[in-house]
GROMACS .gro file of C-alpha atoms in nm:
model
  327
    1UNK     CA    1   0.000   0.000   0.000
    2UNK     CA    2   0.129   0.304  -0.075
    3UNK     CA    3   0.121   0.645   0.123
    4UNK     CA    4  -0.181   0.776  -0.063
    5UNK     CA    5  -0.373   0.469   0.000
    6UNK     CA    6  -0.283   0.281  -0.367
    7UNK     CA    7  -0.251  -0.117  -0.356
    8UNK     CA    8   0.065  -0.221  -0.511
    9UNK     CA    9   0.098  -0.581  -0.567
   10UNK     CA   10   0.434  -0.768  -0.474
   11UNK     CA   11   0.523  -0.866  -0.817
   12UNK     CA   12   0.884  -1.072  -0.678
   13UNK     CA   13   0.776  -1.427  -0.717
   14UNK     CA   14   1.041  -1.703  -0.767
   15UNK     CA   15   1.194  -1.696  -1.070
   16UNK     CA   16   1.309  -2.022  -1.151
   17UNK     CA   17   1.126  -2.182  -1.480
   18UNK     CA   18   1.062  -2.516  -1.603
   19UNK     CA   19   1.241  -2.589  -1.944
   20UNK     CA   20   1.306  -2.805  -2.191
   21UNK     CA   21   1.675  -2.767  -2.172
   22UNK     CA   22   1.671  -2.758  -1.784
   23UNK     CA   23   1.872  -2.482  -1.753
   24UNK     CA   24   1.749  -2.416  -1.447
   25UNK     CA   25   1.767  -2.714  -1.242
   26UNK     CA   26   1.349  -2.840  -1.342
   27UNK     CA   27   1.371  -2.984  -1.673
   28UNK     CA   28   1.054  -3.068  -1.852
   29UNK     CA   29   0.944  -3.379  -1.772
   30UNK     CA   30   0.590  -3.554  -1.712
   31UNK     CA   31   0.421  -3.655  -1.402
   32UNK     CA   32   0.743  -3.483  -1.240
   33UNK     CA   33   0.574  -3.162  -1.159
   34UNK     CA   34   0.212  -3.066  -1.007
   35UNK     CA   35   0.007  -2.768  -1.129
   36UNK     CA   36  -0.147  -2.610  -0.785
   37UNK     CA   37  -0.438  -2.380  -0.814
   38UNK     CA   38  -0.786  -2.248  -0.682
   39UNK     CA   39  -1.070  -2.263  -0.885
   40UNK     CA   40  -1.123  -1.899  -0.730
   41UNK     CA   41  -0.821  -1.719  -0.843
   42UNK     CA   42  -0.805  -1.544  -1.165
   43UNK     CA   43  -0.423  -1.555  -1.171
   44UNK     CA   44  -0.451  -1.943  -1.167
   45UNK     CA   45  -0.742  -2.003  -1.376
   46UNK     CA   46  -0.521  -1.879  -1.632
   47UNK     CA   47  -0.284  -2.171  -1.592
   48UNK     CA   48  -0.579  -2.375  -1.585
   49UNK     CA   49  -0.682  -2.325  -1.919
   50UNK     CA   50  -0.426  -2.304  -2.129
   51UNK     CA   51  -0.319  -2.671  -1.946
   52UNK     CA   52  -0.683  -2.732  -2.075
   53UNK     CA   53  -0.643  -2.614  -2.449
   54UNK     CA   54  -0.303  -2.745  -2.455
   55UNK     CA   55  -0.389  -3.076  -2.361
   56UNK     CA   56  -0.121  -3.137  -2.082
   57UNK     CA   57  -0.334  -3.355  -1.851
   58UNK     CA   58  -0.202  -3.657  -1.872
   59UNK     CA   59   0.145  -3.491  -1.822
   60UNK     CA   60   0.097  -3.242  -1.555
   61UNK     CA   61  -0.150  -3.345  -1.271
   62UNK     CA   62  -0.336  -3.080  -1.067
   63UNK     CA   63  -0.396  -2.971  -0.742
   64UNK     CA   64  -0.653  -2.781  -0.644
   65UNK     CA   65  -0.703  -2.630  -0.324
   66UNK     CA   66  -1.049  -2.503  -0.153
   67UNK     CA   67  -1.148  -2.117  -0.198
   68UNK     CA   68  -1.085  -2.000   0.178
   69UNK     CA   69  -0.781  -1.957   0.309
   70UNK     CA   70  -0.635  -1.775   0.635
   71UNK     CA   71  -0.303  -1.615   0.675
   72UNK     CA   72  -0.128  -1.942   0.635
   73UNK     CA   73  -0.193  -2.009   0.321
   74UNK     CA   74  -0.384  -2.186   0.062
   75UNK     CA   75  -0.533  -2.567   0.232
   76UNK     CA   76  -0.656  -2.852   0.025
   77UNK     CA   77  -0.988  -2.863   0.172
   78UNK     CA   78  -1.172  -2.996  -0.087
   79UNK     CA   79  -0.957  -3.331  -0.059
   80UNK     CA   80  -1.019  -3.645   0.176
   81UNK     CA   81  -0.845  -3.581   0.492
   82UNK     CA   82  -0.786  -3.280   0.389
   83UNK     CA   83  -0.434  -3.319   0.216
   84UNK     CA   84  -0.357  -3.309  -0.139
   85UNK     CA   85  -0.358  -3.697  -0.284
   86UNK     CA   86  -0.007  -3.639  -0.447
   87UNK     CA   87   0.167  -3.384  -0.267
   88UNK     CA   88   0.060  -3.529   0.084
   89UNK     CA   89   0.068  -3.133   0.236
   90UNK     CA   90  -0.205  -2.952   0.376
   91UNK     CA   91  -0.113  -2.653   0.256
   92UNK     CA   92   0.073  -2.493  -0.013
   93UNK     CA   93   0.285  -2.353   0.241
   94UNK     CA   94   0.448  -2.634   0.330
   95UNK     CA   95   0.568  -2.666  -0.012
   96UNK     CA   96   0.709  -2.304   0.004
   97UNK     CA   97   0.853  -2.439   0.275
   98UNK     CA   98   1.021  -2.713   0.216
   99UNK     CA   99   1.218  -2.449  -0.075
  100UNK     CA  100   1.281  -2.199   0.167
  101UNK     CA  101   1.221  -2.242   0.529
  102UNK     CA  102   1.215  -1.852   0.595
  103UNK     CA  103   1.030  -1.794   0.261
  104UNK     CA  104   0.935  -1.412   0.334
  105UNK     CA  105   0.657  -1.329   0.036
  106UNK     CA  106   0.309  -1.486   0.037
  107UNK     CA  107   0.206  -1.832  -0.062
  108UNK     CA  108   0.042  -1.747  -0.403
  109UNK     CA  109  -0.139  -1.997  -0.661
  110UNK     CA  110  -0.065  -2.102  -0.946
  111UNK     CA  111   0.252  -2.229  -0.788
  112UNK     CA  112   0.445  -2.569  -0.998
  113UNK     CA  113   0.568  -2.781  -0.727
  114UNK     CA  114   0.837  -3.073  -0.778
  115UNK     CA  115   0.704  -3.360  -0.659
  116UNK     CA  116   0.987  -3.591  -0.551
  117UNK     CA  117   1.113  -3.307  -0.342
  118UNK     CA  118   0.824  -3.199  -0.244
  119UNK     CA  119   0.951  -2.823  -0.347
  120UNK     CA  120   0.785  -2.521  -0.495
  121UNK     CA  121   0.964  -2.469  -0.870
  122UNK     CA  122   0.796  -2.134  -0.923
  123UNK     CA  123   0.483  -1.932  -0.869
  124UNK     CA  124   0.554  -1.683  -1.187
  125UNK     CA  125   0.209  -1.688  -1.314
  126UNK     CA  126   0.285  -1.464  -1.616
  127UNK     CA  127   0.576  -1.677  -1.724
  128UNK     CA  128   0.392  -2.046  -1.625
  129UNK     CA  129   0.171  -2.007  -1.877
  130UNK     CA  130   0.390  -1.874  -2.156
  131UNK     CA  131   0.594  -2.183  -2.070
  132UNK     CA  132   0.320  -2.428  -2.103
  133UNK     CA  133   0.310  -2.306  -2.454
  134UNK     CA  134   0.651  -2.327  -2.539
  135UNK     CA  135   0.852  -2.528  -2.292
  136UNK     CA  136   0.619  -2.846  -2.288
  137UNK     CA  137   0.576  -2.867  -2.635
  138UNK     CA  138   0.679  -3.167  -2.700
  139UNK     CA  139   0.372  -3.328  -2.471
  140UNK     CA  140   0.118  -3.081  -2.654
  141UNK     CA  141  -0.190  -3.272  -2.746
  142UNK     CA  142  -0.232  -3.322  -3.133
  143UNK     CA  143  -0.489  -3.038  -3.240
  144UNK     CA  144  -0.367  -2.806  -2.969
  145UNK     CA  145  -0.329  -2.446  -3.067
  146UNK     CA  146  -0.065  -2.158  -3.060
  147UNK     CA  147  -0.166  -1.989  -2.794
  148UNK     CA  148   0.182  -1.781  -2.802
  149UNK     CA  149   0.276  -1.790  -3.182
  150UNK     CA  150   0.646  -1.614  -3.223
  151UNK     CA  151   0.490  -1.394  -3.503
  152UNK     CA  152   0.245  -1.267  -3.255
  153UNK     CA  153   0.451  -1.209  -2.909
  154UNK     CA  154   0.517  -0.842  -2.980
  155UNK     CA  155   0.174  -0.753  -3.020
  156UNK     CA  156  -0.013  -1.042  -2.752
  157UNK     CA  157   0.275  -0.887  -2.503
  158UNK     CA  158   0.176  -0.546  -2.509
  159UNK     CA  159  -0.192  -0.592  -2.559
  160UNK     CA  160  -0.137  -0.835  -2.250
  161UNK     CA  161   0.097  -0.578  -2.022
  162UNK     CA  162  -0.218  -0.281  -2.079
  163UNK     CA  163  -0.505  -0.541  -1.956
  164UNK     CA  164  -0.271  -0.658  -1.660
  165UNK     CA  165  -0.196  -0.290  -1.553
  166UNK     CA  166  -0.570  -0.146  -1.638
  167UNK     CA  167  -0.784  -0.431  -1.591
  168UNK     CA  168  -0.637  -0.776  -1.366
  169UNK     CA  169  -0.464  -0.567  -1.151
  170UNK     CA  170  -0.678  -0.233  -1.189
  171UNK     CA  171  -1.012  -0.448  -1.024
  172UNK     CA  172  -0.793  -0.514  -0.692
  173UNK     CA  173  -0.688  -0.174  -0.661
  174UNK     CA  174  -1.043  -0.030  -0.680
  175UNK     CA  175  -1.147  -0.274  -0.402
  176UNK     CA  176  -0.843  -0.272  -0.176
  177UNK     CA  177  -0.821   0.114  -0.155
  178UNK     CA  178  -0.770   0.347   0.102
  179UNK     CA  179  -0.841   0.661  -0.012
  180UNK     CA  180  -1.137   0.827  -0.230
  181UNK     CA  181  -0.821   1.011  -0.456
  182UNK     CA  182  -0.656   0.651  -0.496
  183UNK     CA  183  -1.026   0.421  -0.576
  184UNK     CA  184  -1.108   0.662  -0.793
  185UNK     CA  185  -0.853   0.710  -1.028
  186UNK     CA  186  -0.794   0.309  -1.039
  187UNK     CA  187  -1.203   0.294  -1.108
  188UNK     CA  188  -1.093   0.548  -1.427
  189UNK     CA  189  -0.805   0.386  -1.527
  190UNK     CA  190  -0.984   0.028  -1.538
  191UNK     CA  191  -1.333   0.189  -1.718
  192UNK     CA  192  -1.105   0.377  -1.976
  193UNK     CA  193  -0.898   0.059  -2.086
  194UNK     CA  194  -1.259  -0.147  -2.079
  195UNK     CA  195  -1.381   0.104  -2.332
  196UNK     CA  196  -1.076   0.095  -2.521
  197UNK     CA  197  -1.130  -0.269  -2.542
  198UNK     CA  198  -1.525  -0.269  -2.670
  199UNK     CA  199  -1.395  -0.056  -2.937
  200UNK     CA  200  -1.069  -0.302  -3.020
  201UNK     CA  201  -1.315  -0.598  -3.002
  202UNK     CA  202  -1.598  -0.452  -3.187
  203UNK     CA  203  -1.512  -0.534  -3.555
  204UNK     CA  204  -1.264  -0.883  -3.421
  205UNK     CA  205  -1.324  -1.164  -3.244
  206UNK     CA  206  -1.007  -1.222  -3.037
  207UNK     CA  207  -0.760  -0.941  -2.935
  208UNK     CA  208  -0.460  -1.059  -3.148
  209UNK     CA  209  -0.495  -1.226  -3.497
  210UNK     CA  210  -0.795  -1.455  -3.595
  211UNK     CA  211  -0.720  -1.701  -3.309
  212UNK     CA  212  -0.777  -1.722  -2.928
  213UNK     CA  213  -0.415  -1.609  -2.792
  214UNK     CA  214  -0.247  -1.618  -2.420
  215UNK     CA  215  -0.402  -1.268  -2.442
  216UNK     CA  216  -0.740  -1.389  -2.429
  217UNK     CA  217  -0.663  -1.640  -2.159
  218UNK     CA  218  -0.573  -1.291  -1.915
  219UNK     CA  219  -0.849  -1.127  -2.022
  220UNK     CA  220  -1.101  -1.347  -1.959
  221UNK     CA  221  -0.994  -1.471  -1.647
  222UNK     CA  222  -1.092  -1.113  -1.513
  223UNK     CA  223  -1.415  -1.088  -1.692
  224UNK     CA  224  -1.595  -1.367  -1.636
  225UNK     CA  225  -1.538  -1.267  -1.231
  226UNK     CA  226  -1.661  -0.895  -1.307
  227UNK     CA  227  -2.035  -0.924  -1.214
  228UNK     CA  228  -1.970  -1.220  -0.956
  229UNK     CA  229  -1.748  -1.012  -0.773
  230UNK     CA  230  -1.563  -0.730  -0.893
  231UNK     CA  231  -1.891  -0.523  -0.966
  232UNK     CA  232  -2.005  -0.500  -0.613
  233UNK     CA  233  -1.774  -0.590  -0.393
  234UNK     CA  234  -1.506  -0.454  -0.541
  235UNK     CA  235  -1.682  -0.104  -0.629
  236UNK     CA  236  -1.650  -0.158  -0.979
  237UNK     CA  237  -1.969  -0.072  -1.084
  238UNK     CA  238  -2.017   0.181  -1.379
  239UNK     CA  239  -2.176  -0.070  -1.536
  240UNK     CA  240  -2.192  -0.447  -1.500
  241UNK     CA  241  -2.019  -0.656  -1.792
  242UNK     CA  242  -2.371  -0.788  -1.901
  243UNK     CA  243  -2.408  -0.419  -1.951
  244UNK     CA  244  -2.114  -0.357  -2.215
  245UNK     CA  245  -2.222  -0.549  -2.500
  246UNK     CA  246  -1.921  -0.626  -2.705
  247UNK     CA  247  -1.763  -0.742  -2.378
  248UNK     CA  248  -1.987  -0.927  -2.240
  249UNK     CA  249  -2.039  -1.106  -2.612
  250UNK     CA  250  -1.673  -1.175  -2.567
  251UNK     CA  251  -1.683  -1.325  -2.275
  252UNK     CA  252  -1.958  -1.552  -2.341
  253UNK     CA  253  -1.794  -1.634  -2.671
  254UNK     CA  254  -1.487  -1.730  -2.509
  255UNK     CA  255  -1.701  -1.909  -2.167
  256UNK     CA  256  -1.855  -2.151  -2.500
  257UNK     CA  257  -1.532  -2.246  -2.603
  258UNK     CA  258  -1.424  -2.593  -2.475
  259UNK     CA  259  -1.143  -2.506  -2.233
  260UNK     CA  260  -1.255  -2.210  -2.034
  261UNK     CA  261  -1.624  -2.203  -1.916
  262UNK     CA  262  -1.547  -2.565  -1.802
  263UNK     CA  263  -1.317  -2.402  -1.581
  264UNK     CA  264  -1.526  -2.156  -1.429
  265UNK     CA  265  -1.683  -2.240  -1.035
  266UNK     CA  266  -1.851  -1.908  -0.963
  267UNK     CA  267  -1.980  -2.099  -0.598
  268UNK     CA  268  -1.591  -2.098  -0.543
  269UNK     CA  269  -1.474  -1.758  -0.659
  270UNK     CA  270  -1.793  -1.586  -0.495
  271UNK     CA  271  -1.718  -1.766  -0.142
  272UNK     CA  272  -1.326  -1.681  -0.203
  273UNK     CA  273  -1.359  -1.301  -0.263
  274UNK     CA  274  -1.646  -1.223   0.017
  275UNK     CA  275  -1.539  -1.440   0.275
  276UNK     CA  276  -1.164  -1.398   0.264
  277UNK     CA  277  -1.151  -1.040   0.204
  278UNK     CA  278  -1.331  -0.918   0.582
  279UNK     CA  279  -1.128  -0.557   0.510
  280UNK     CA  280  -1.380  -0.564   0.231
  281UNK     CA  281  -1.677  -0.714   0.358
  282UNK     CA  282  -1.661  -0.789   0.786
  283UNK     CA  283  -2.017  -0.963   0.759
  284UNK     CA  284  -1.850  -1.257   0.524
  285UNK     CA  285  -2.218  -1.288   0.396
  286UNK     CA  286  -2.149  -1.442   0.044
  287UNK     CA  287  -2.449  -1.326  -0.240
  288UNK     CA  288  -2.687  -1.558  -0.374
  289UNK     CA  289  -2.683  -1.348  -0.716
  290UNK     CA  290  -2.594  -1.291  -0.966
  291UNK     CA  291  -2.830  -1.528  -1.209
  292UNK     CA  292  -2.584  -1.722  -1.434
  293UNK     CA  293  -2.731  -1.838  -1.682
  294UNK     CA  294  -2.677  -1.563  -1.944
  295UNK     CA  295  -2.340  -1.712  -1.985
  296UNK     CA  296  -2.534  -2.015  -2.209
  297UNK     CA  297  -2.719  -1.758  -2.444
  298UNK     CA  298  -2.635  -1.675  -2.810
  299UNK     CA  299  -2.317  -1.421  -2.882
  300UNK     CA  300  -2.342  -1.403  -3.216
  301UNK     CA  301  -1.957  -1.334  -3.265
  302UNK     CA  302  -1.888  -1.626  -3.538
  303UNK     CA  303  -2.004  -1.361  -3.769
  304UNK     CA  304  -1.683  -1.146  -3.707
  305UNK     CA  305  -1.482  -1.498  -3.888
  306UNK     CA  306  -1.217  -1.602  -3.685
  307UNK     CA  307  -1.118  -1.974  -3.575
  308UNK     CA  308  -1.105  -2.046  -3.200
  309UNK     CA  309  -0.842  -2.303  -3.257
  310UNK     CA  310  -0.656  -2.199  -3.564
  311UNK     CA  311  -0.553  -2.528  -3.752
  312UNK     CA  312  -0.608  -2.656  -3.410
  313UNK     CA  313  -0.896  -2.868  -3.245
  314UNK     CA  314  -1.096  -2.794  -2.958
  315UNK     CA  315  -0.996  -3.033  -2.583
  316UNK     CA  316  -1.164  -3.307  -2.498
  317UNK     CA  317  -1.353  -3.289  -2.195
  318UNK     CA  318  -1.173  -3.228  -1.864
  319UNK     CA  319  -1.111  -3.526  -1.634
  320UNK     CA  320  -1.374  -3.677  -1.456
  321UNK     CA  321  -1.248  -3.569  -1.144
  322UNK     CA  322  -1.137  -3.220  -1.267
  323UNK     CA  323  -1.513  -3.117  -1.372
  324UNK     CA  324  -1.657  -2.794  -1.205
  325UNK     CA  325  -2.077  -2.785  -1.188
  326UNK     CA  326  -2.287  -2.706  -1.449
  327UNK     CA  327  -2.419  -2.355  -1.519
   0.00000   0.00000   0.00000
């Protein structure tokens, strides 16, 4: 937090990265590592869908912990006994741990952990996924698309670094603000870049090229939260996204597509963000709204062309014991 009342998120995660060539230390190589996330978390649903569209499953097995968490971390909850089946931890801490025993930052998701150690590789989240695309590809499913094609990067990176700055990051720092001057020029910044978008989006379907890029996967990861969460308890509320009709055509475009909606647990990311946040709201009363099944109707956005996949194929469905609830 800064001194006029600005969030500023700790951006110093480990660095390490998982590689094909090993350089540093983690070479690629499958059922070695485990992918742990929250269905809640935006930053880690990210990692869970390109996994998803990249077709990694049977490669690099996921952990998924439960959408509360206290100051000690992340806990696997949802999991008999309440440890994670592979790992054998309670938390994600302990994995932090067992890297660093004085580990000083906080215990984030999506985190890779090493499984014979029992050792957090990295929790990068902006470099994880980029990885997946280009590290692992030798375990890509057949059909799977280029989520990060080389002729692209220029243009996906800076599209991507505006909607981190304006938009992922933008929503926390209208809700976790401690000052009308500082809420109110992140609300600004975050409606201005929105707009910017609607108008980017109106005449294409994705934000770079014809096909869905690793620039889709951060965008959507914030708007399919907006009216669940962001809206009203984060004070983000000049309009809702069902209100901003390219967007929220988008979004449901993009929630259709085999690999994301099938991601989505809005039980899980509503219960995350109202009870965990009691700065935000004390009560921890968790909404019954908002009615979800607009995310099913008609977008209309196959007449802008484009191909979701490229040359590509859409995933198969996700694991049996990977599937989140029907809308």
């Amino acid at each position: 937090m800064t001194d006029k009342g600005e969030y500023k998120r700790d951006l110093n995660y480990l660095p390490d990265r998982i590689t094909a060539d090993g350089r540093d230390g983690w070479p690629v190589e499958p059922g070695r590592y485990r992918l742990v996330v929250a269905r809640a978390c935006p930053w880690a649903n990210r990692a869970v869908i390109v996994r998803r569209l990249l077709g990694l499953e049977p490669v690099l097995s996921m952990g998924i912990a439960g959408p509360v968490h206290d100051e000690r971390s992340w806990s696997f909850d949802l999991d008999p006994d309440g440890r994670d089946p592979v790992l054998g931890i309670e938390r994600l801490q302990e994995a932090f741990f067992k890297r660093d025993p004085d580990y000083p930052r906080g215990i984030t998701v999506p985190a890779f952990v090493d499984i014979p150690s029992g050792k957090v590789v990295t929790n990068d989240f902006a470099r994880m996924t980029l990885d997946m695309s280009t590290e692992w590809t030798a375990y890509h499913r057949e059909g799977a698309p280029e989520l990060y094609p080389e002729k692209l990067r220029d243009e996906i990176d800076d599209v991507a670094q505006k909607v981190f700055t304006d938009v992922n990051n933008a929503v926390y720092q209208c809700g976790f603000a401690r000052s009308q001057e500082a809420y109110e020029h992140s609300y600004r910044k975050l409606f201005a870049r929105l707009d910017w978008l609607s108008e980017r989006l109106a005449d294409q379907r994705y934000l770079v090229g014809d096909t869905i890029t690793e620039a889709d996967v951060r965008l959507f990861t914030t708007l399919v939260r907006f009216d669940a969460v962001y809206h009203g308890h984060f004070k983000c509320n000049r309009q809702k996204l069902a209100e901003l009709p390219v967007l929220w055509a988008y979004t449901r475009d993009l929630f259709q597509t085999p690999g994301f909606g099938d991601t989505i647990d809005f039980a899980q990311i509503k219960e995350h963000y109202y009870v965990v946040h009691k700065n935000v709201n004390p009560t921890g009363i968790v909404p019954l709204g908002p009615d979800v099944s607009g995310w099913l109707t008609p977008h209309d956005r196959e007449q802008l062309g484009g191909r979701p996949f490229g040359d590509g194929t859409p995933p198969g469905p996700p694991p049996a014991e990977e599937r989140v609830p029907a809308l």
